[in-house]
Each structure stands twice: as C-alpha cells, then as structure tokens.
Amino acid sequence: MDDPADLTTVLADVRRGMIPAHVYNDEEIFRLEAQRIFARSWVFLAHESEIPAPGDYVVRRILDDSFIVVRDEHGAVHALFNMCLHRGMQVCRAELGNASHFRCPYHGWSYRNDGRLVGLPFHREAYGGDAGFRRSDQRLLPAPALDTYNGLVFASLDPDAPPLREFLGDFVFYLDYYTRQSPSGIELRGPQRWRIKANWKIGAENFAGDMYHTPHTHTSVVEIGLFREPKAEKRKDGCTYWAGSGGGTTYKLPPGDLRERLRYVGYPDVMIDKMLREWSPAQRAVIGEDGFMVSAASVFPNLSFVHNWPKVGESDDVLPFISLRQWQPVGPDETEVLSWFAVDKEAPEEFKALSYKAYLMCFGSSGMFEQDDVENWVSLTSTAAGTMARRLLLNSRMGLLADDEPVVAPLEWSGAGTAYVGYGEYNQRALLARWADCLETPVRTPSAVGFGTGS
Amino acid sequence: MTARPLPFGDERHLLVHQWLVDEAYLLDAQDYAAWLDLMTDDVRYVMPVRVTTGRAAGFDSAPGMAHFDEDRYSLGRRVARFATEHAWTEDPPSRLRHFVTNVRTFATDSADELLAESAVLLFRSRGDVRESALLSAGRRDVLRRTAAGLRLAHRTITVDESVLRMQNLAVFL
C-alpha cells in the first residue's frame, strides 16, 4: 500500500461490494488497520462485572498495547497502560487478580491501583528528590479515552474520539437485548482465549450479518437435534439490521405475544417480567409485534455478540445463552479469540447453570458452531495470501441488484436502523464501509508525554 | 496428592495404565462411538480455563469458566455431530496422536473406584502444509469398576496454556 493509488482502488472496490481477497491476509493492510482503526475506534476491553471489588483487575490488550483495567479503592474504573514510567517493564504480569498496588519488578517503582506513582526507591539519593523527579501527581499513562455502556468498558487510543454513546449510535437499541435484561445487567465469565490462523475481519463480518452460512456451515448441529427447528433454512425468515456502529441477525419467531415468544426461546417468567420493565416499547415491539429475536451481532471494529437457544438435555426444552466475543488481531493471518459467557445477573441460579452449558456446547473454544466456523476462516485466510488473491474480487453484493437497488424493500418494523428480511450481505458491506472510511483517513499522532522532569 | 501411588507392579495400576493407552488409541483413531462407551452414565468431563495469576492469588483457573464442562448428554451430542457428514472441521480429518505418560494410580475410599493421574501431549496436524498444533495437559481421572470393565466417571483436564494455540477443541483429551 505504499502507492496510495492502490489503496484508493482497494477501498473503491470494497465500497461497491467487491472485496479484493488479499485484504484478509496482507501485511500492508494490517499495518494501516493498526494505525487507522485500532488507534482510533472505541475498542472493548472488559465488563465491569469482571472487576466487581476495589482492587480487582484484568489485563487486556488493544493490539500490542497492554492495559490494566482496574477498579480503584473508590470504585472508579481505570485503564492504565501497563508500562512502568521508568524503564518500561510491565508493572502487572498476571491476567487478573486483586491488588492495592502494582510494583515494577525491575527497579521497584510502585503505583496505587488508580495509577498514581507512590513508590520510587532512593528518590532522594538517586534523583535529588522532587528537584530531579517530581514524584507527586505522576501516574501510569491512562488510555486516552475510556467510557462504559451497560457496564461494557471501552477504550480509545484517540484522545479526540467522539463520546462512546455517539460512536455506538443506534446500535445501543440492540445492545440492550444482550446486556440489559434486568436493572443489574449482565455478568461475564471467562474469557476462553485461543489463537486461530484467520484474519480478524472475517469473524466480525460473519457475526454482523451472515445468516446465509448457517444452513450449510452448521448443518451438523441441526442434524443432531440440538435445536427445536428441524431445518437450518429457517434463518432466511429472519432479518438483518444495521444501526449506528453495529449490525446483527435475527430469527423469526412463531406467532405469539411478547411473553409467549420470550418463553419460546426458553426464558422463565421471572426473567421475562424484568425484560418487560427494562426495555422500551419499541424494543419490546421488535419481539412481541414484529416477531424477531436477536441472534449474532457485531460492533465495529471487533466486538461480537451471539444469542441462541439450544436443547441442553434429553427433553425438548430449549435454553438461551449469550456470548460476547472479541476478535483481537495478532497479525494479518492470526487472531486471538476472547469468548465470554454472559448472563443476566438477576437470573435464577438454575438458569445460569443451564445457560452456561448451552454456551459451551455451541460457542467458544469447544463450541460445536464455532468449530466449523473457524475451519472455514482459517482456510480463507491462508488462500488470501498469494498473488492470485490479488486478482480476485470476492462478490459481497448479496441483496443488491446490478443497479445497487436492494433485492427486497427495507423492512418496516419497530427496530432501529435499516433492516432487510432474508439473506443479504448488507451488514458485511456496512462494516467494511466503516473499515474503508477509517483506512483512508490518517490519524493525528498525539505528541509524546514525559514524566517527572521539567515544569 | 499426598497418598502414595500404587506400585507400578500392582494389578490395579496395570489395569488403569492399559485402559488409558487403549483409550488413547480410540482417540487417535477418532473412534468416538467406542470412546463414549467407556464413559459412565453420570460422567463429568471438565477442562478448566487456565489463567496467569500471581503466586499469592490462590487460583490459576478462570472462575466459573471451562473449555469443556460436559455430561453424558453433551458428550453424546459432540460425538453424534462427528458422525454426521457435515462436521467440516474434521473433514478432512486431523491426524492425531495422544502421547500418554506419567501415569500414577491411587486407591480411593471406594473399592470400586481408582484415581489415575496422567500427562497427555496431543499432536494435531491438519491439511498438508499447515503448522501442526500441540496441546499439553495433565489429567486426573476417576475410573469406576463395572461389569463391563473400567469406565470413566470423572475427568479433569488441566491444560498447560492460558491461550490455546489450536484452532478449536474438535478433539478430546
């Protein structure tokens, strides 16, 4: 991509739904993504339920940048760049735990769990005290921007990032189905983490809108009777929607009112009562009147959700589960998957146990859906590396006629954003359009900051 | 484990060791129907998610989360799926080799149950030129005597990586 004309052509192709196959395995593209997408967008780091008590922390990355996501003694959540101000060691080398302080193992500088530097050995002898290194008010470098929605903690490396709520836009309409089924919201368990030799965009696109793969990729899961519906083709009756920074897929539910439909996917009345109170009339109408139930979804750039309702025992009863997952880029041909199980905090314990079981069977490192998905994505990625892949434009125009008019009219319903019933690659195109917008816009490099010296 | 393991010459140890090696053969051959027959009806098959924590933390697996947390029903569904013609992840199949070693057997309070510890190294190769993958784990099994021979009642798999370097767990350990 040294030649900007190349990039211009790639982005123009992507915007008309013809994807140069090499974007799924290309060093130059990946370098641009690191700067222009991951150094700019709001990226998911953790959920507040993972760090409930003062001092609780998890360590998470945005590409190569390690952050300690920690709750301080006053309950505030911080994302601290995990690098000692002195010689750059990681001050925290565990993945999670509880700590009042983080002490660098190299020279012993120590930081309170709100990031403040409190210990600097031989401060007087080595630096001449504050005259040489002003110790007060120094802190580990915080993530330039940090905010939460429904307990989901996001960070942006861009100090000029728009507010998170503005970035998410109307996608929050759908985010509530996954993360706000009661006033207490969700609790997360996990993540399972594993690395796959696949490009990060493939998972994000798949979860955003690929209802078309279900009948084929996941035939086996239907064949073994894991679902109530005997045919995976049912997916074409659902709709896909795109709103704000995200989009997703839905299933069409059988006739019934809101309560009957929530029961149909396995929610007990005690949870349904709370959903009815928590969700807006329009959110309730999407299920109760329009008859659609959210399934997979993605928020740009790399956070996805899934909601499904398999059988968890020999009986015909089904039980819903929710998973959050992040496609953490490692390189152009490698992604670390972080997959969490999520469940409403106020759900009955028995529900939580069965929902967890449903999750493990379907998604995550051993999930029966996930197994076949990843096999496909690894295959795509390895094939995208070569010369021929630079000559092939993958057709991602499903749902569009030659004149760019949609095959079906947009759905008139209560949901936010734009939706279409049936198979289409509307959302994959919307996600990659965002990707293209970012890639063609350079980021302002913030000036470097030093600590301790000078005024 | 504070109790002493059974001597290697003990008949119970020999029985357990042979069972583990025979099981590894079935797993390598992906003969999952026969493998499932080696489980008790109340089997529990668990592989916790390991995490990196400080020595003082007192835990090294993710609270409430596992890679596998299976009962007979869910193992049965997994095995049934491999038997369909549409489990793409294993078609073409992986070449698998389970290396089982460090076997120690312990008597338990129950005359019908033996405890077995073992180490397993799984080598997995897919396709012709893809990098192969390794998975190293310790296992702790409860094997129960039945009329049909020893059956697995409980297995805990202690995997040695926090982040797995394997594309999925469409395998058993």
XYZ file of C-alpha atoms in Angstrom:
628
model
C 0.000 0.000 0.000
C 2.986 2.309 -0.417
C 1.259 3.577 -3.508
C -1.856 5.443 -2.329
C -3.494 4.694 -5.690
C -3.528 1.012 -4.711
C -5.361 1.802 -1.519
C -7.811 4.035 -3.347
C -8.645 1.183 -5.716
C -8.995 -1.326 -2.873
C -11.351 0.941 -0.957
C -13.413 1.748 -4.038
C -13.818 -1.974 -4.761
C -14.781 -2.663 -1.155
C -17.380 0.100 -1.246
C -19.114 -1.408 -4.266
C -19.223 -4.784 -2.542
C -16.369 -6.375 -4.465
C -13.715 -7.299 -1.924
C -10.089 -7.714 -3.027
C -9.408 -11.103 -1.440
C -5.937 -10.124 -0.245
C -7.372 -7.720 2.369
C -7.837 -10.847 4.508
C -4.101 -11.532 4.607
C -1.962 -8.523 3.781
C 0.861 -7.022 5.857
C 0.396 -3.513 4.462
C -3.345 -3.515 5.069
C -2.780 -4.815 8.572
C -0.318 -2.030 9.338
C -2.892 0.520 8.220
C -5.614 -1.176 10.267
C -3.444 -0.987 13.364
C -2.987 2.762 12.956
C -6.215 3.906 11.408
C -8.756 1.543 13.009
C -7.362 0.259 16.288
C -5.588 3.505 17.253
C -8.840 5.390 16.659
C -12.006 3.365 17.323
C -13.606 2.560 20.639
C -12.390 -0.960 21.417
C -13.969 -3.253 24.018
C -11.704 -4.039 26.974
C -13.754 -5.674 29.721
C -17.068 -5.703 31.535
C -17.441 -4.100 34.947
C -18.716 -7.405 36.370
C -15.240 -8.865 35.798
C -13.806 -6.438 38.350
C -16.576 -6.053 40.956
C -14.471 -5.226 44.062
C -11.929 -2.474 44.762
C -8.504 -3.612 43.547
C -9.930 -6.169 41.086
C -8.189 -6.028 37.749
C -7.931 -7.765 34.394
C -5.192 -7.145 31.842
C -6.413 -6.664 28.280
C -4.859 -5.540 25.032
C -5.616 -3.303 22.102
C -3.315 -4.964 19.587
C 0.143 -4.598 21.139
C -0.877 -2.195 23.902
C -1.451 -3.831 27.272
C -3.855 -2.142 29.698
C -4.622 -2.900 33.320
C -8.382 -2.468 33.658
C -8.731 -1.913 37.374
C -11.262 -0.729 39.935
C -9.647 1.628 42.439
C -10.382 1.917 46.165
C -13.149 4.438 45.440
C -14.866 2.212 42.875
C -13.733 4.089 39.760
C -12.580 2.037 36.753
C -9.274 2.899 35.074
C -7.448 1.546 32.031
C -3.753 2.025 32.760
C -1.081 1.475 30.134
C 0.853 -1.462 31.538
C 4.301 0.075 31.243
C 6.435 1.480 34.035
C 7.205 5.181 33.553
C 10.871 4.489 34.269
C 12.198 1.625 32.157
C 9.050 0.352 30.531
C 8.534 -3.003 32.233
C 5.039 -4.380 32.506
C 4.052 -3.479 36.041
C 1.452 -6.278 36.019
C 2.300 -9.660 34.556
C -0.786 -11.583 35.658
C -4.013 -11.759 33.639
C -6.287 -10.976 36.551
C -6.330 -10.628 40.287
C -6.754 -8.113 43.072
C -4.108 -5.596 44.052
C -3.849 -2.377 46.013
C -0.593 -1.581 44.205
C 1.360 -2.654 41.131
C 5.091 -2.826 41.674
C 7.525 -2.914 38.797
C 9.844 -5.939 39.204
C 12.771 -4.122 37.589
C 13.585 -1.213 39.950
C 10.676 -1.345 42.340
C 8.649 1.671 41.306
C 5.153 1.152 42.622
C 1.774 2.507 41.634
C -1.520 2.615 43.504
C -4.452 0.862 41.767
C -5.652 4.225 40.478
C -2.335 4.535 38.636
C -0.665 7.059 40.954
C 3.079 6.647 41.456
C 3.638 6.160 45.184
C 6.934 4.341 45.486
C 10.230 5.382 43.920
C 13.194 3.745 45.675
C 16.053 6.085 46.610
C 14.105 9.079 45.346
C 16.295 11.500 47.296
C 19.653 9.788 46.740
C 19.170 8.964 43.069
C 17.206 11.949 41.787
C 17.807 14.578 44.427
C 14.149 14.211 45.409
C 11.487 16.277 43.696
C 14.152 18.622 42.344
C 15.194 15.871 39.922
C 11.990 13.850 39.569
C 8.700 15.324 40.652
C 7.021 12.271 42.180
C 3.665 13.724 43.123
C 0.798 13.524 40.638
C 2.633 11.097 38.364
C 0.599 8.158 37.196
C 0.709 5.273 34.770
C -0.369 6.508 31.358
C -4.140 6.157 31.156
C -5.951 5.047 27.993
C -6.596 8.325 26.154
C -10.362 7.796 26.312
C -12.409 5.451 28.499
C -16.151 5.046 28.833
C -18.812 2.433 29.559
C -22.231 1.410 28.305
C -24.276 -1.088 30.333
C -21.060 -1.978 32.147
C -19.142 -2.679 28.927
C -15.796 -0.890 29.267
C -14.417 0.559 26.045
C -11.205 2.480 25.432
C -9.970 4.533 22.528
C -6.351 5.397 21.804
C -7.564 8.619 20.208
C -7.885 11.465 22.719
C -10.202 13.182 20.227
C -12.537 10.197 19.905
C -16.233 11.127 19.872
C -18.148 10.131 23.031
C -18.731 6.354 23.217
C -22.508 6.758 23.134
C -22.191 8.770 19.938
C -19.834 6.181 18.443
C -22.206 3.296 19.221
C -25.169 5.279 17.916
C -28.450 3.439 17.440
C -26.781 0.067 17.966
C -27.468 0.553 21.675
C -31.105 -0.303 20.839
C -29.895 -3.891 20.230
C -27.082 -3.887 22.765
C -29.741 -3.759 25.498
C -31.166 -7.148 24.474
C -27.809 -8.740 25.260
C -26.645 -6.645 28.188
C -29.715 -5.234 29.935
C -32.327 -7.862 30.682
C -32.707 -6.513 34.229
C -31.614 -3.343 36.069
C -28.470 -5.192 37.209
C -27.336 -6.047 33.677
C -25.055 -8.946 32.803
C -22.214 -10.738 34.483
C -19.399 -12.189 32.424
C -17.462 -15.417 32.855
C -14.257 -16.223 31.061
C -12.915 -15.434 28.618
C -11.804 -18.574 26.885
C -8.862 -17.464 24.769
C -7.369 -19.188 21.773
C -5.495 -18.231 18.647
C -6.643 -19.003 15.162
C -4.790 -18.531 11.874
C -7.513 -16.315 10.486
C -7.915 -12.613 9.773
C -9.877 -10.688 12.404
C -12.362 -9.150 9.951
C -13.863 -12.486 8.952
C -15.385 -13.191 12.348
C -16.629 -9.623 12.718
C -18.330 -9.792 9.304
C -19.749 -13.244 9.953
C -21.403 -12.275 13.221
C -22.613 -8.950 11.798
C -24.776 -10.411 9.108
C -24.013 -13.839 7.697
C -27.318 -15.672 8.072
C -26.574 -17.295 4.717
C -23.829 -19.560 6.129
C -25.995 -21.126 8.815
C -27.857 -23.704 6.715
C -24.626 -25.029 5.261
C -21.783 -24.461 7.722
C -23.919 -25.523 10.663
C -25.932 -28.355 9.106
C -24.397 -30.858 11.506
C -25.630 -29.024 14.592
C -29.180 -29.105 13.274
C -28.846 -32.752 12.242
C -28.009 -33.860 15.767
C -31.220 -32.272 17.045
C -29.668 -29.503 19.112
C -32.416 -27.114 18.036
C -36.149 -27.177 18.109
C -36.388 -26.112 14.472
C -35.715 -29.118 12.233
C -34.367 -27.011 9.354
C -31.469 -24.564 9.345
C -33.137 -22.889 6.342
C -35.342 -21.124 8.910
C -32.680 -18.466 9.001
C -33.903 -16.868 5.766
C -37.104 -15.813 7.548
C -35.076 -13.655 9.926
C -33.876 -10.153 9.213
C -30.552 -8.399 9.410
C -30.312 -4.854 10.739
C -27.590 -2.196 10.775
C -27.749 0.703 13.226
C -25.007 3.148 14.189
C -21.700 1.308 14.564
C -23.090 -2.206 14.535
C -25.449 -4.674 12.990
C -26.761 -8.137 13.524
C -29.009 -11.003 12.600
C -32.336 -12.206 13.964
C -34.553 -15.265 13.902
C -38.247 -15.032 13.025
C -40.278 -16.484 15.878
C -43.568 -18.370 15.620
C -46.829 -16.476 16.282
C -47.420 -15.312 19.832
C -47.227 -12.260 22.014
C -44.080 -10.885 23.631
C -44.234 -13.146 26.678
C -45.015 -16.247 24.641
C -42.123 -15.548 22.308
C -39.656 -14.998 25.146
C -40.890 -18.259 26.650
C -40.436 -19.932 23.264
C -36.688 -19.279 23.366
C -36.563 -20.549 26.947
C -36.688 -17.538 29.257
C -38.505 -18.153 32.567
C -41.275 -15.741 33.590
C -39.210 -14.275 36.416
C -36.705 -13.002 33.827
C -39.358 -12.010 31.295
C -41.043 -9.762 33.864
C -37.811 -7.795 34.218
C -37.198 -7.560 30.465
C -40.684 -6.150 30.011
C -39.920 -3.430 32.520
C -36.401 -2.754 31.292
C -36.942 -2.495 27.537
C -38.563 0.406 25.692
C -41.898 -0.037 23.872
C -40.012 -0.209 20.548
C -37.573 -2.802 21.916
C -40.496 -4.895 23.140
C -42.335 -4.491 19.829
C -39.441 -5.962 17.809
C -40.112 -9.263 19.584
C -43.772 -9.018 20.569
C -45.211 -7.488 17.410
C -42.629 -7.919 14.646
C -41.638 -11.375 15.877
C -37.851 -11.124 15.562
C -35.338 -12.310 18.159
C -31.741 -11.080 18.094
C -29.055 -13.677 17.365
C -25.500 -12.759 16.265
C -24.235 -9.167 16.024
C -21.021 -7.147 15.682
C -19.964 -3.676 16.703
C -17.243 -2.113 14.602
C -14.434 -2.920 14.716
C -14.079 -6.251 16.539
C -16.689 -6.962 19.229
C -19.403 -9.527 18.583
C -22.393 -10.996 20.368
C -24.412 -14.147 19.999
C -27.754 -15.249 21.429
C -29.206 -18.651 20.698
C -31.370 -21.287 22.370
C -30.350 -24.950 22.033
C -31.597 -28.020 23.884
C -29.425 -28.687 26.895
C -30.734 -32.137 27.810
C -32.728 -35.068 26.515
C -36.035 -33.182 26.853
C -37.306 -30.853 24.121
C -36.847 -27.763 26.314
C -34.500 -25.128 24.953
C -32.470 -22.622 26.912
C -30.985 -19.314 25.754
C -27.384 -18.218 26.190
C -25.461 -15.048 25.397
C -21.806 -14.795 24.453
C -19.569 -11.772 23.930
C -16.520 -12.244 21.856
C -13.655 -10.184 20.623
C -11.572 -10.777 17.503
C -8.250 -9.467 18.766
C -5.882 -9.012 15.819
C -2.458 -10.602 16.261
C -1.287 -10.264 12.653
C -2.769 -10.258 9.159
C -3.247 -14.024 9.358
C -3.763 -14.550 13.077
C -6.447 -13.600 15.580
C -6.860 -14.229 19.254
C -10.459 -15.026 20.077
C -11.685 -13.981 23.509
C -15.062 -15.541 24.193
C -17.108 -14.801 27.294
C -20.299 -16.343 28.616
C -22.747 -13.625 29.650
C -25.894 -13.986 31.721
C -28.272 -11.638 33.462
C -27.058 -11.032 36.995
C -30.550 -11.466 38.429
C -31.272 -14.722 36.577
C -32.104 -17.752 38.764
C -29.034 -19.866 39.565
C -30.506 -22.886 37.804
C -30.978 -20.806 34.660
C -27.381 -19.589 34.853
C -26.078 -23.157 35.110
C -28.063 -24.404 32.123
C -27.344 -21.288 30.053
C -23.621 -21.815 30.663
C -23.977 -25.384 29.461
C -25.807 -24.188 26.344
C -22.976 -21.740 25.650
C -20.237 -24.359 25.996
C -21.961 -26.736 23.624
C -22.458 -24.109 20.923
C -19.698 -21.481 21.073
C -16.259 -20.848 22.472
C -13.103 -22.930 22.125
C -15.002 -26.239 22.071
C -18.354 -24.974 20.737
C -19.920 -27.026 18.001
C -20.880 -23.968 15.917
C -17.547 -22.296 16.410
C -15.569 -25.372 15.347
C -16.857 -25.312 11.800
C -16.752 -21.506 11.527
C -13.069 -21.356 12.375
C -12.165 -24.128 9.953
C -13.648 -22.013 7.144
C -11.971 -18.782 8.253
C -8.519 -20.371 8.534
C -8.939 -21.750 5.047
C -9.971 -18.362 3.617
C -7.069 -16.585 5.309
C -4.383 -18.939 4.055
C -5.717 -18.728 0.495
C -5.782 -14.915 0.620
C -2.005 -14.596 0.950
C -0.964 -15.214 -2.621
C -0.709 -13.462 -5.957
C -3.940 -14.857 -7.348
C -5.862 -13.475 -4.371
C -4.710 -10.027 -5.522
C -6.523 -10.619 -8.779
C -9.772 -11.911 -7.317
C -12.566 -9.659 -6.157
C -14.884 -11.590 -3.834
C -18.517 -10.849 -4.539
C -20.074 -9.456 -1.393
C -23.120 -7.929 -3.103
C -25.788 -10.323 -1.903
C -29.071 -8.465 -1.558
C -28.178 -5.890 -4.221
C -29.221 -5.750 -7.865
C -26.797 -4.610 -10.547
C -28.043 -1.026 -10.191
C -27.377 -1.153 -6.412
C -31.088 -1.279 -5.576
C -31.874 -3.816 -2.831
C -33.438 -7.140 -3.856
C -36.131 -6.663 -1.210
C -37.513 -3.416 0.201
C -36.287 -2.424 3.660
C -38.333 -3.932 6.473
C -40.939 -1.709 8.112
C -40.653 -2.563 11.799
C -40.077 -1.158 15.246
C -36.301 -1.724 15.332
C -33.651 0.993 14.983
C -31.576 1.400 11.832
C -32.177 -0.280 8.485
C -33.296 -3.898 8.216
C -33.957 -6.413 5.471
C -35.664 -9.785 5.688
C -33.771 -12.730 4.254
C -30.257 -13.425 3.088
C -28.086 -10.476 2.207
C -24.629 -9.077 2.814
C -25.901 -5.621 3.787
C -24.159 -5.691 7.154
C -20.876 -7.096 5.915
C -20.818 -4.202 3.444
C -21.739 -1.707 6.160
C -18.926 -2.999 8.377
C -16.374 -2.872 5.577
C -17.594 0.583 4.542
C -16.708 1.755 8.047
C -13.401 -0.035 7.662
C -12.768 1.792 4.374
C -13.692 5.174 5.891
C -11.136 4.631 8.653
C -8.401 3.312 6.364
C -8.434 6.345 4.095
C -8.284 8.819 6.986
C -4.893 9.297 8.636
C -4.839 9.610 12.417
C -3.290 12.551 14.150
C -0.332 11.284 16.158
C -0.614 12.706 19.676
C 2.583 14.264 20.984
C 4.715 12.134 23.283
C 4.500 12.686 27.009
C 7.300 12.501 29.559
C 7.027 12.393 33.302
C 8.709 13.762 36.345
C 11.054 16.285 34.794
C 10.597 19.929 33.957
C 7.583 22.076 34.524
C -1.688 -35.835 46.073
C -0.453 -36.832 49.495
C -1.272 -40.548 49.347
C 1.320 -42.825 47.801
C 0.617 -44.113 44.320
C 0.155 -47.844 43.832
C 3.376 -49.661 42.893
C 3.814 -49.971 39.150
C 3.579 -53.732 39.542
C 0.183 -53.544 41.237
C -2.524 -55.192 39.189
C -4.812 -52.186 39.635
C -2.157 -49.858 38.224
C -1.572 -52.176 35.275
C -5.294 -52.247 34.600
C -5.557 -48.450 34.702
C -2.483 -47.928 32.571
C -3.752 -50.286 29.918
C -7.152 -48.548 29.990
C -5.522 -45.154 29.357
C -3.414 -46.472 26.488
C -6.402 -48.221 24.928
C -8.390 -45.013 25.278
C -5.623 -43.032 23.557
C -5.818 -45.475 20.672
C -9.554 -44.790 20.263
C -8.995 -41.019 20.404
C -6.214 -41.173 17.801
C -8.437 -43.263 15.559
C -11.338 -40.868 16.202
C -13.476 -43.866 17.092
C -15.663 -41.673 19.260
C -18.610 -44.059 19.448
C -16.385 -46.653 21.122
C -14.821 -43.940 23.269
C -18.232 -42.783 24.500
C -18.985 -46.366 25.572
C -16.115 -46.030 28.059
C -17.977 -43.313 29.995
C -20.328 -43.898 32.900
C -23.865 -42.519 32.598
C -23.032 -39.896 35.230
C -19.700 -38.932 33.663
C -18.292 -35.438 34.171
C -15.661 -34.237 31.742
C -14.123 -30.874 32.648
C -11.307 -28.787 31.198
C -10.937 -25.520 33.130
C -9.618 -22.345 31.511
C -6.161 -21.701 32.950
C -5.125 -18.149 33.768
C -1.879 -16.449 34.720
C -2.086 -15.153 38.272
C 0.370 -14.133 40.940
C 1.628 -16.867 43.277
C -0.304 -15.345 46.155
C -3.602 -15.243 44.260
C -4.548 -18.764 45.302
C -6.142 -19.707 41.980
C -4.921 -20.365 38.464
C -8.084 -21.144 36.542
C -10.826 -18.782 35.420
C -13.641 -18.748 37.978
C -16.773 -20.381 36.590
C -15.429 -20.948 33.087
C -14.124 -24.006 31.277
C -13.253 -25.159 27.773
C -15.244 -28.344 28.399
C -17.775 -28.893 31.171
C -19.601 -31.917 29.877
C -22.037 -34.579 30.915
C -23.128 -37.661 29.048
C -25.717 -35.699 27.043
C -23.328 -33.044 25.762
C -20.524 -35.532 25.059
C -23.100 -37.613 23.208
C -24.109 -34.615 21.059
C -20.492 -33.871 20.234
C -19.862 -37.469 19.220
C -23.094 -37.574 17.209
C -22.030 -34.446 15.339
C -18.746 -36.009 14.250
C -20.789 -38.923 12.919
C -22.766 -36.660 10.548
C -21.411 -35.973 7.084
C -21.294 -32.247 7.778
C -18.810 -31.710 10.608
C -16.496 -29.780 8.300
C -13.848 -29.034 10.866
C -12.832 -32.695 10.888
C -13.396 -33.431 7.196
C -10.701 -33.935 6.056
C -9.836 -35.310 9.486
C -6.906 -34.182 11.624
C -4.051 -36.583 12.170
C -3.970 -37.041 15.904
C -1.524 -38.606 18.318
C -2.194 -38.668 22.032
C 1.005 -39.331 23.969
C 0.070 -40.529 27.439
C 2.704 -40.726 30.132
C 3.471 -40.095 33.838
C 0.667 -42.434 34.834
C 0.116 -42.792 38.569
C -2.721 -44.771 40.101
C -4.181 -44.308 43.563
C -6.610 -46.350 45.567
C -9.642 -44.439 46.842
C -12.059 -44.885 49.746
C -14.289 -46.792 47.391
C -13.200 -50.276 46.376
C -14.948 -49.685 43.050
C -13.069 -46.549 42.104
C -9.458 -45.844 41.215
C -7.853 -42.475 40.741
C -5.474 -42.025 37.832
C -3.163 -39.139 37.079
C -1.567 -38.857 33.679
C 0.093 -36.387 31.360
C -1.101 -36.121 27.787
C 0.508 -34.415 24.819
C -1.735 -34.113 21.778
C -0.141 -33.608 18.375
C -2.604 -32.466 15.736
C -1.876 -31.974 12.071
C -4.421 -30.610 9.597
C -4.053 -30.352 5.854
C -0.716 -30.746 4.104
C 1.278 -27.646 4.968
C -0.490 -26.007 7.901
C 1.538 -25.678 11.055
C 0.764 -28.510 13.406
C -0.607 -27.806 16.861
C 0.302 -29.191 20.266
C -1.716 -29.302 23.437
C -0.134 -30.345 26.702
C -2.250 -31.212 29.720
C -2.407 -33.104 32.956
C -5.410 -35.328 33.631
C -6.976 -36.579 36.780
C -9.465 -39.378 36.261
C -11.846 -41.333 38.432
C -12.230 -44.789 36.902
C -15.049 -46.980 38.155
C -15.218 -50.763 38.044
C -18.334 -52.047 36.277
C -19.425 -55.425 34.999
C -18.162 -54.358 31.574
C -14.774 -53.237 32.893
C -13.366 -49.845 33.928
C -15.422 -46.800 32.971
C -14.541 -43.103 33.200
C -16.688 -41.364 35.813
C -14.823 -38.080 36.107
C -12.003 -36.377 34.236
C -10.385 -33.043 34.960
C -8.046 -31.830 32.234
C -5.501 -29.277 33.411
C -4.301 -27.696 30.205
C -0.858 -26.089 30.347
C -1.654 -22.986 28.294
C -3.743 -19.968 29.117
C -4.251 -19.070 25.454
C -4.687 -22.216 23.383
C -2.675 -22.396 20.170
C -5.148 -24.702 18.498
C -7.943 -23.539 16.207
C -10.629 -25.365 18.140
C -11.262 -28.227 20.517
C -12.876 -30.531 17.996
C -10.804 -33.172 19.772
C -10.895 -34.889 23.143
C -8.107 -35.219 25.658
